[in-house]
PDB file of N, CA and C in Angstrom:
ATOM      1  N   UNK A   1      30.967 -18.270  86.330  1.00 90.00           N
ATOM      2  CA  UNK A   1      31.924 -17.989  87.392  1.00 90.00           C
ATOM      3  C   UNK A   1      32.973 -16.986  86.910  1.00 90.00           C
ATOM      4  N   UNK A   2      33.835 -16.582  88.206  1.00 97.00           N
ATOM      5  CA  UNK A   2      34.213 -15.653  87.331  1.00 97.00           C
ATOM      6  C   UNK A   2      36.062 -16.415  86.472  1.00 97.00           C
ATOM      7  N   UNK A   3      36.272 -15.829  85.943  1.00 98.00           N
ATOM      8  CA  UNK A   3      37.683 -16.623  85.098  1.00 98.00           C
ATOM      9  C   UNK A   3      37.957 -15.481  84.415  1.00 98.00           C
ATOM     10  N   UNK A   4      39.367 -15.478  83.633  1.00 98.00           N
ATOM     11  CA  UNK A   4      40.228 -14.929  82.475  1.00 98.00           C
ATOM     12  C   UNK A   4      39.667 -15.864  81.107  1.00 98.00           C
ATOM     13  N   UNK A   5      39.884 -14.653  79.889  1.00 98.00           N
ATOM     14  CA  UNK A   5      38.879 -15.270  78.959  1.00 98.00           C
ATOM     15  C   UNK A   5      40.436 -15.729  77.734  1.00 98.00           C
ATOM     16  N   UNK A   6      40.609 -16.913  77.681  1.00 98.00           N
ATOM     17  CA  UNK A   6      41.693 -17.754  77.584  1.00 98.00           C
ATOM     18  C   UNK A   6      41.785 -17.903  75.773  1.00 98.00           C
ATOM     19  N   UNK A   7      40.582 -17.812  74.782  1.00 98.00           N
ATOM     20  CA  UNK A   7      40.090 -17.828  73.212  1.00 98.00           C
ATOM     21  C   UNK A   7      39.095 -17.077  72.831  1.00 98.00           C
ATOM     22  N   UNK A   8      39.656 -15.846  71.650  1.00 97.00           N
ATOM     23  CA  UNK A   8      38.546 -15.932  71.215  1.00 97.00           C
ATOM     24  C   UNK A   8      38.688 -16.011  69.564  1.00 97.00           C
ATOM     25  N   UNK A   9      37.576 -16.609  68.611  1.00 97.00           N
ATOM     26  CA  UNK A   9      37.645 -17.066  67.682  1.00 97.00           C
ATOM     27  C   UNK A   9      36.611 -18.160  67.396  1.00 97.00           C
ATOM     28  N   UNK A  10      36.993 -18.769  66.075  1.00 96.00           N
ATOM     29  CA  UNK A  10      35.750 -19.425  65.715  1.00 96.00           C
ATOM     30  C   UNK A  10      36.787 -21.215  65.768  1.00 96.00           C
ATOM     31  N   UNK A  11      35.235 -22.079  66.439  1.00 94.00           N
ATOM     32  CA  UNK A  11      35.691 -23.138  66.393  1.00 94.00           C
ATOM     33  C   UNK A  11      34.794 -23.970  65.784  1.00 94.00           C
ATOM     34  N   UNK A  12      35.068 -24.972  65.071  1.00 93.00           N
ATOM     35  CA  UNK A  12      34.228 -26.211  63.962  1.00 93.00           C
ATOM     36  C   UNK A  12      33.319 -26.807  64.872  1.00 93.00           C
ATOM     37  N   UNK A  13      31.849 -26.057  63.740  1.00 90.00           N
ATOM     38  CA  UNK A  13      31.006 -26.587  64.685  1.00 90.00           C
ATOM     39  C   UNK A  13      29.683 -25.813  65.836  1.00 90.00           C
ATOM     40  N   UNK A  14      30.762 -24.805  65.527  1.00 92.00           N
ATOM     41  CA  UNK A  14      30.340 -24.221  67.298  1.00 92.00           C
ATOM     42  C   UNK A  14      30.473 -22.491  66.647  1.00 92.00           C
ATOM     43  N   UNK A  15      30.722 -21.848  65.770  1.00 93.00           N
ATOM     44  CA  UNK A  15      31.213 -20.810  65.318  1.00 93.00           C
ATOM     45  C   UNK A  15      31.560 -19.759  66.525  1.00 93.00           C
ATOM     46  N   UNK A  16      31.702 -18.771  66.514  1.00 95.00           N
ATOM     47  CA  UNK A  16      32.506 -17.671  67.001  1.00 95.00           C
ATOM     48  C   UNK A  16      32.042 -17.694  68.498  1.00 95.00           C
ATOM     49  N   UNK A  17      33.313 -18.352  69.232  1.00 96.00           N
ATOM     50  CA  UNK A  17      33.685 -18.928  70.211  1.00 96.00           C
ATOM     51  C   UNK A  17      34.308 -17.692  71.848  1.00 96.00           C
ATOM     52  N   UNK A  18      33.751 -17.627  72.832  1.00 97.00           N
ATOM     53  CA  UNK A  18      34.805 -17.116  74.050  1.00 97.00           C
ATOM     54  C   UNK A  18      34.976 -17.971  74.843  1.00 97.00           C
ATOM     55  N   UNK A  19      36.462 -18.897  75.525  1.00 98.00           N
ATOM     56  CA  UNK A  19      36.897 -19.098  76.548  1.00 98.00           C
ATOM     57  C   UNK A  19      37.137 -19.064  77.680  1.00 98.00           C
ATOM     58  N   UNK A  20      36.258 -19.193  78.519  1.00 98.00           N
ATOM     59  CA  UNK A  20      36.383 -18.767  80.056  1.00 98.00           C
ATOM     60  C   UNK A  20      37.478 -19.830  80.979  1.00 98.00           C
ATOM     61  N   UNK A  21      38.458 -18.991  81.512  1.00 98.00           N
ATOM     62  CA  UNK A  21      39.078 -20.601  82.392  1.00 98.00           C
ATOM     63  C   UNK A  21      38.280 -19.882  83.704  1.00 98.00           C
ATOM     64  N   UNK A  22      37.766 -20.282  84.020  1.00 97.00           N
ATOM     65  CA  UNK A  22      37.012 -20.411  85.926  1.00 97.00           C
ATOM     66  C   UNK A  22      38.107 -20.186  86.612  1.00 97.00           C
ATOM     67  N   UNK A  23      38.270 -19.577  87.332  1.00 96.00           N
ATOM     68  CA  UNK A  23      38.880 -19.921  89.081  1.00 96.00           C
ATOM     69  C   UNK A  23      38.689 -21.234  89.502  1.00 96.00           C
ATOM     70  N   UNK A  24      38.058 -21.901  89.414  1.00 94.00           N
ATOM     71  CA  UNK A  24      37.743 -23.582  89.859  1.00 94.00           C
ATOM     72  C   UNK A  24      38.681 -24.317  88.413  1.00 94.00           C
ATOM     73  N   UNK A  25      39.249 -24.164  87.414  1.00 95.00           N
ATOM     74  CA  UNK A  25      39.594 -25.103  86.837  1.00 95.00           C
ATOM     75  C   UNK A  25      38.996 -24.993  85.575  1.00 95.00           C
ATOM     76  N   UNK A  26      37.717 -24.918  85.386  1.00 97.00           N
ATOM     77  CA  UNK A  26      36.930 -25.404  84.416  1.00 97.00           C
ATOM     78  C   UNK A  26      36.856 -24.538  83.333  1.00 97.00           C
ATOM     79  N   UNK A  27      36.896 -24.709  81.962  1.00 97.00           N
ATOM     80  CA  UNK A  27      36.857 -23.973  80.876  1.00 97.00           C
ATOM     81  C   UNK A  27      35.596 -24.267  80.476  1.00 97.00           C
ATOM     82  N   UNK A  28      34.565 -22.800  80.259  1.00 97.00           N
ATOM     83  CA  UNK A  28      33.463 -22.897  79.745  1.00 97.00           C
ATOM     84  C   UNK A  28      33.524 -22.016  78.476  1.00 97.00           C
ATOM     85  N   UNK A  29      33.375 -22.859  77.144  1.00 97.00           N
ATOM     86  CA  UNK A  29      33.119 -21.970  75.559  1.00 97.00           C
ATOM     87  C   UNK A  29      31.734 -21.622  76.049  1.00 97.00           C
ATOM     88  N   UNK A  30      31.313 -20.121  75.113  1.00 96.00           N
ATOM     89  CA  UNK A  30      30.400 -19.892  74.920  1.00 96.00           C
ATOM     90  C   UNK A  30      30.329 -19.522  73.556  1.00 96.00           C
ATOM     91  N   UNK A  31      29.584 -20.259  72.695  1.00 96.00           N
ATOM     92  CA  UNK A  31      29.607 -20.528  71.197  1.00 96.00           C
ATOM     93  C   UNK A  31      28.610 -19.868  70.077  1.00 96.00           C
ATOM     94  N   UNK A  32      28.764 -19.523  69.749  1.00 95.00           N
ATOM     95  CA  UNK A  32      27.894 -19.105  68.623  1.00 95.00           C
ATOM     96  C   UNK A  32      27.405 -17.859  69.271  1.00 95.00           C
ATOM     97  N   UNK A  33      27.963 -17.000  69.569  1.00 95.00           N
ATOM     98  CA  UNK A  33      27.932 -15.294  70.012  1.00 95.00           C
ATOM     99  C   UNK A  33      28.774 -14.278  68.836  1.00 95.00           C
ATOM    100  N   UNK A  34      28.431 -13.072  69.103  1.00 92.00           N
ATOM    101  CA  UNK A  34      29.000 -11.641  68.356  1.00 92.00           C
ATOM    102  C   UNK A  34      28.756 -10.978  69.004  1.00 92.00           C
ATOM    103  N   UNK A  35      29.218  -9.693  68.568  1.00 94.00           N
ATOM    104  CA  UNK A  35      29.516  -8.789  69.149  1.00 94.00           C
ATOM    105  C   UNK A  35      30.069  -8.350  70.589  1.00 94.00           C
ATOM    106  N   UNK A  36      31.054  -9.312  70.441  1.00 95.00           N
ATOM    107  CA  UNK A  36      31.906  -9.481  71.813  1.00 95.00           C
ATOM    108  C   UNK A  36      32.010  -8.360  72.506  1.00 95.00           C
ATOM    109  N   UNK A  37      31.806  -8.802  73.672  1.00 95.00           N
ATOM    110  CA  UNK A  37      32.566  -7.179  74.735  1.00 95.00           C
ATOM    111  C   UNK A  37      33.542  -7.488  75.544  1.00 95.00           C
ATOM    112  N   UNK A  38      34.090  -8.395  75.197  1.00 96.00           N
ATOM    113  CA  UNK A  38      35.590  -8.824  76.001  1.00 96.00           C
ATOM    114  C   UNK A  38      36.601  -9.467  75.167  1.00 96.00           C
ATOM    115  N   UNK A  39      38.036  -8.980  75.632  1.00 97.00           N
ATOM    116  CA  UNK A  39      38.887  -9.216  74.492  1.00 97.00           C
ATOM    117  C   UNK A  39      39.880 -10.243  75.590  1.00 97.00           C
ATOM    118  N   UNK A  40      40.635 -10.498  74.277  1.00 98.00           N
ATOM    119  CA  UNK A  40      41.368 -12.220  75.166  1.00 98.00           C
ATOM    120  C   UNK A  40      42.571 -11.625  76.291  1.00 98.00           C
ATOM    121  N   UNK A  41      42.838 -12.574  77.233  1.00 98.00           N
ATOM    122  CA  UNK A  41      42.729 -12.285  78.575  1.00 98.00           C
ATOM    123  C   UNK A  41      42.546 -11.535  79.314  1.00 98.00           C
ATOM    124  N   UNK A  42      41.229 -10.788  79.039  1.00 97.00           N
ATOM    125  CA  UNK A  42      40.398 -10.059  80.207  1.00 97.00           C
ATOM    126  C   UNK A  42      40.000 -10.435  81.192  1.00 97.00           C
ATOM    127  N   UNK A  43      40.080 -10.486  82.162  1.00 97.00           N
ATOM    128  CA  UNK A  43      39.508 -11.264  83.867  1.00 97.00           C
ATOM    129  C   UNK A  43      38.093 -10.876  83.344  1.00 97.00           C
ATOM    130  N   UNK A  44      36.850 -11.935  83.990  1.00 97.00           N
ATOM    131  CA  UNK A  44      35.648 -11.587  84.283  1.00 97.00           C
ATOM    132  C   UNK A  44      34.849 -11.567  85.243  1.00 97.00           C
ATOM    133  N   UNK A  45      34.454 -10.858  85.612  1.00 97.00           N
ATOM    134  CA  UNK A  45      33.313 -11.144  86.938  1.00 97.00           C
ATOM    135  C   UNK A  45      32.057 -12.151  86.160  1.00 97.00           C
ATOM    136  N   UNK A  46      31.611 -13.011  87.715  1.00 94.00           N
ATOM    137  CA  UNK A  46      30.638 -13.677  87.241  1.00 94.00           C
ATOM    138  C   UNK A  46      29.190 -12.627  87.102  1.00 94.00           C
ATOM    139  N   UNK A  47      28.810 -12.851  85.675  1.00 93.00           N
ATOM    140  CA  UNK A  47      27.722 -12.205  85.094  1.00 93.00           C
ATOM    141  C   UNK A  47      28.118 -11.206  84.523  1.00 93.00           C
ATOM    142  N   UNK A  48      29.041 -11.414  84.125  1.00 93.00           N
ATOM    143  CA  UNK A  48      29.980 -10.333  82.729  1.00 93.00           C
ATOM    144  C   UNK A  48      29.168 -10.587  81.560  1.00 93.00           C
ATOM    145  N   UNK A  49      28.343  -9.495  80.963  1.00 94.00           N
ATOM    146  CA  UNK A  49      28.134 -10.014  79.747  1.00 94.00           C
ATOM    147  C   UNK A  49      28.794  -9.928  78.707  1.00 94.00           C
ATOM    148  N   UNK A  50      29.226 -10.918  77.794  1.00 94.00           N
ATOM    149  CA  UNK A  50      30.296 -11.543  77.346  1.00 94.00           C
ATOM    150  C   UNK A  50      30.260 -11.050  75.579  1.00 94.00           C
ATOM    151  N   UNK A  51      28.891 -10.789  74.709  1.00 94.00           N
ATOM    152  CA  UNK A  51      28.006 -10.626  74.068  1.00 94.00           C
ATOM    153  C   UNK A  51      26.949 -10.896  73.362  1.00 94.00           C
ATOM    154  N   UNK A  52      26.288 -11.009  72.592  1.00 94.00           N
ATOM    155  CA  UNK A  52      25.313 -11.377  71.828  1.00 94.00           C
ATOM    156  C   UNK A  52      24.632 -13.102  70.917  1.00 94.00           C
ATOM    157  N   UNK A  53      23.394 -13.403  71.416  1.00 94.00           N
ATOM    158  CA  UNK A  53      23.811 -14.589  71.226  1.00 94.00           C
ATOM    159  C   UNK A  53      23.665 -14.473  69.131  1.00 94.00           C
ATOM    160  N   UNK A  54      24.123 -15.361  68.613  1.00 86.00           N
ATOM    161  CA  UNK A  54      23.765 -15.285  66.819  1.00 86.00           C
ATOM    162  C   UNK A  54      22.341 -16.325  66.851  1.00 86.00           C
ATOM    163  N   UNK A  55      21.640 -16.697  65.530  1.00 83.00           N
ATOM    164  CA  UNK A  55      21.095 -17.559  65.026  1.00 83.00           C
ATOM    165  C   UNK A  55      20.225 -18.038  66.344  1.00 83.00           C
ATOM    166  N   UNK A  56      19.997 -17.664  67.496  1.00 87.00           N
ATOM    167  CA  UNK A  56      19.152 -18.029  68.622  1.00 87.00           C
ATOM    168  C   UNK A  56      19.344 -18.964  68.885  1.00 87.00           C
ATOM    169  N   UNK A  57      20.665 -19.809  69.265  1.00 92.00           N
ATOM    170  CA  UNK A  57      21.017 -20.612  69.641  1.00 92.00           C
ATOM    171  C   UNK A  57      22.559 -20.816  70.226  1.00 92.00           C
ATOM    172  N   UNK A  58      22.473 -20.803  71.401  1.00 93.00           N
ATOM    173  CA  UNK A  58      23.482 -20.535  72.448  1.00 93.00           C
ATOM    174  C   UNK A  58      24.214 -22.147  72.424  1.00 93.00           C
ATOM    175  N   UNK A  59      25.812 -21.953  72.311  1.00 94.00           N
ATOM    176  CA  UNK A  59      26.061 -23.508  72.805  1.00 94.00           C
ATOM    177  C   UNK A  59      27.414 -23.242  73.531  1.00 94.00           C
ATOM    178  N   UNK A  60      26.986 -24.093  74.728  1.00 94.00           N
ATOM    179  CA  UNK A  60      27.723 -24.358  76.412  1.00 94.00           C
ATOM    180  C   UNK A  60      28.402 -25.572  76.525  1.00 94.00           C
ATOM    181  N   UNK A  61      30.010 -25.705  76.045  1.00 96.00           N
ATOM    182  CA  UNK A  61      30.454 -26.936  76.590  1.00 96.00           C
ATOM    183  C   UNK A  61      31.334 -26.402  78.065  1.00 96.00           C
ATOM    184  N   UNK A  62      31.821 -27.304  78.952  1.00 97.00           N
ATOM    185  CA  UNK A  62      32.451 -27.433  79.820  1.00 97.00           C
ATOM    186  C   UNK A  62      33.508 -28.567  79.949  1.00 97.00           C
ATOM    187  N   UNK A  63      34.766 -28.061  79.533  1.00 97.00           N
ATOM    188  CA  UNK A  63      36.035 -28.846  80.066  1.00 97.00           C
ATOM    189  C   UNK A  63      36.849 -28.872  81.181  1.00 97.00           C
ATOM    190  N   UNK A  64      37.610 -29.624  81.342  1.00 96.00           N
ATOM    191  CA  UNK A  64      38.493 -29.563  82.494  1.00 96.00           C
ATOM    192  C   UNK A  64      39.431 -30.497  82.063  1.00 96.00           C
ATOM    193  N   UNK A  65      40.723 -29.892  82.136  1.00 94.00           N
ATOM    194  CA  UNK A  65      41.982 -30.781  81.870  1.00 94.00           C
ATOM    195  C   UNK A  65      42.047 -31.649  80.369  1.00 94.00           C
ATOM    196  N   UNK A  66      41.498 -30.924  79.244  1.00 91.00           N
ATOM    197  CA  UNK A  66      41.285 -31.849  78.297  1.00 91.00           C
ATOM    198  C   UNK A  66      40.176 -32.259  77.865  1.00 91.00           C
ATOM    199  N   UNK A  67      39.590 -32.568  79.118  1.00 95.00           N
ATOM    200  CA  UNK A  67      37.917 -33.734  78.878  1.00 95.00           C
ATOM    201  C   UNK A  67      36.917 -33.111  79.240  1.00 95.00           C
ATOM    202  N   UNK A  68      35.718 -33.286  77.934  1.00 94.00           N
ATOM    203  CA  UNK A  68      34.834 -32.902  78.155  1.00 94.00           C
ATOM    204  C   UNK A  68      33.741 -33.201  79.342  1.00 94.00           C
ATOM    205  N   UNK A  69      32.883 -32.718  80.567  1.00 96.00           N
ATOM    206  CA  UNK A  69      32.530 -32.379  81.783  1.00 96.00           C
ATOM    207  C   UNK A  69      30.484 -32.669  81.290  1.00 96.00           C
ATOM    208  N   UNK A  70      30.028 -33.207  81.758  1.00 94.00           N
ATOM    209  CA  UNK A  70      27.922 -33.510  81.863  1.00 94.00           C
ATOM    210  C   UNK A  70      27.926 -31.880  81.965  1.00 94.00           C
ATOM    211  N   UNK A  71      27.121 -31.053  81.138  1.00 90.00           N
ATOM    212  CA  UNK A  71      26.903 -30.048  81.395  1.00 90.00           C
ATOM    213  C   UNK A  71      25.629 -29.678  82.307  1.00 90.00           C
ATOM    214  N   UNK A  72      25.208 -30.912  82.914  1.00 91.00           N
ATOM    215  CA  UNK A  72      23.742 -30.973  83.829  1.00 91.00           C
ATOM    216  C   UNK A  72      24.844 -30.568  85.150  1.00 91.00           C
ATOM    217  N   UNK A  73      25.613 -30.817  85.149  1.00 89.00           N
ATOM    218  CA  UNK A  73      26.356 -31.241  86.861  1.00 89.00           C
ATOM    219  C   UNK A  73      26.755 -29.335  87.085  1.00 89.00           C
ATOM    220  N   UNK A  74      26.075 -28.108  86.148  1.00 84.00           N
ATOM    221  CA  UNK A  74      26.605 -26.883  85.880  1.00 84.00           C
ATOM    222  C   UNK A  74      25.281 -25.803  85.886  1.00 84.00           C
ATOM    223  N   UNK A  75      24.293 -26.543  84.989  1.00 81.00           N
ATOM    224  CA  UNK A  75      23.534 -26.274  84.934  1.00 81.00           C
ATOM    225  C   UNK A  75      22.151 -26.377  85.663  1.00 81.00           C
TER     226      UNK A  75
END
């Protein structure tokens, strides 16, 4: 969706991290990427590509207000 990109950096666990806050609320990391093409608070359109995934393995959490969100209810 589209959102302002709220972090970027590496988080435990999850390495080199972007922050999406949604227009709806919801903060989606997208984890373990490089070669970013968006820098922190850039607005995004939905289907911004964001950049590159690392190690072939993409990881998608979804928060809201703190708490972590079923990432099926997104996906």
């Amino acid at each position: 969706e589209t959102g302002i990109v709220i972090f970027i950096g590496e988080k435990e666990g999850y390495g080199k991290t972007a922050i999406i806050q949604q227009v709806n609320g919801i903060d989606v990391w997208y984890s373990n990427i490089g070669n970013l093409s968006v820098s922190l608070y850039d607005f995004v359109e939905k289907g911004t590509l964001l950049g590159e995934v690392e190690n072939e393995s993409l990881y998608l959490v979804f928060a809201k207000e703190g708490k972590y969100l079923d990432y099926q209810e997104f996906i």
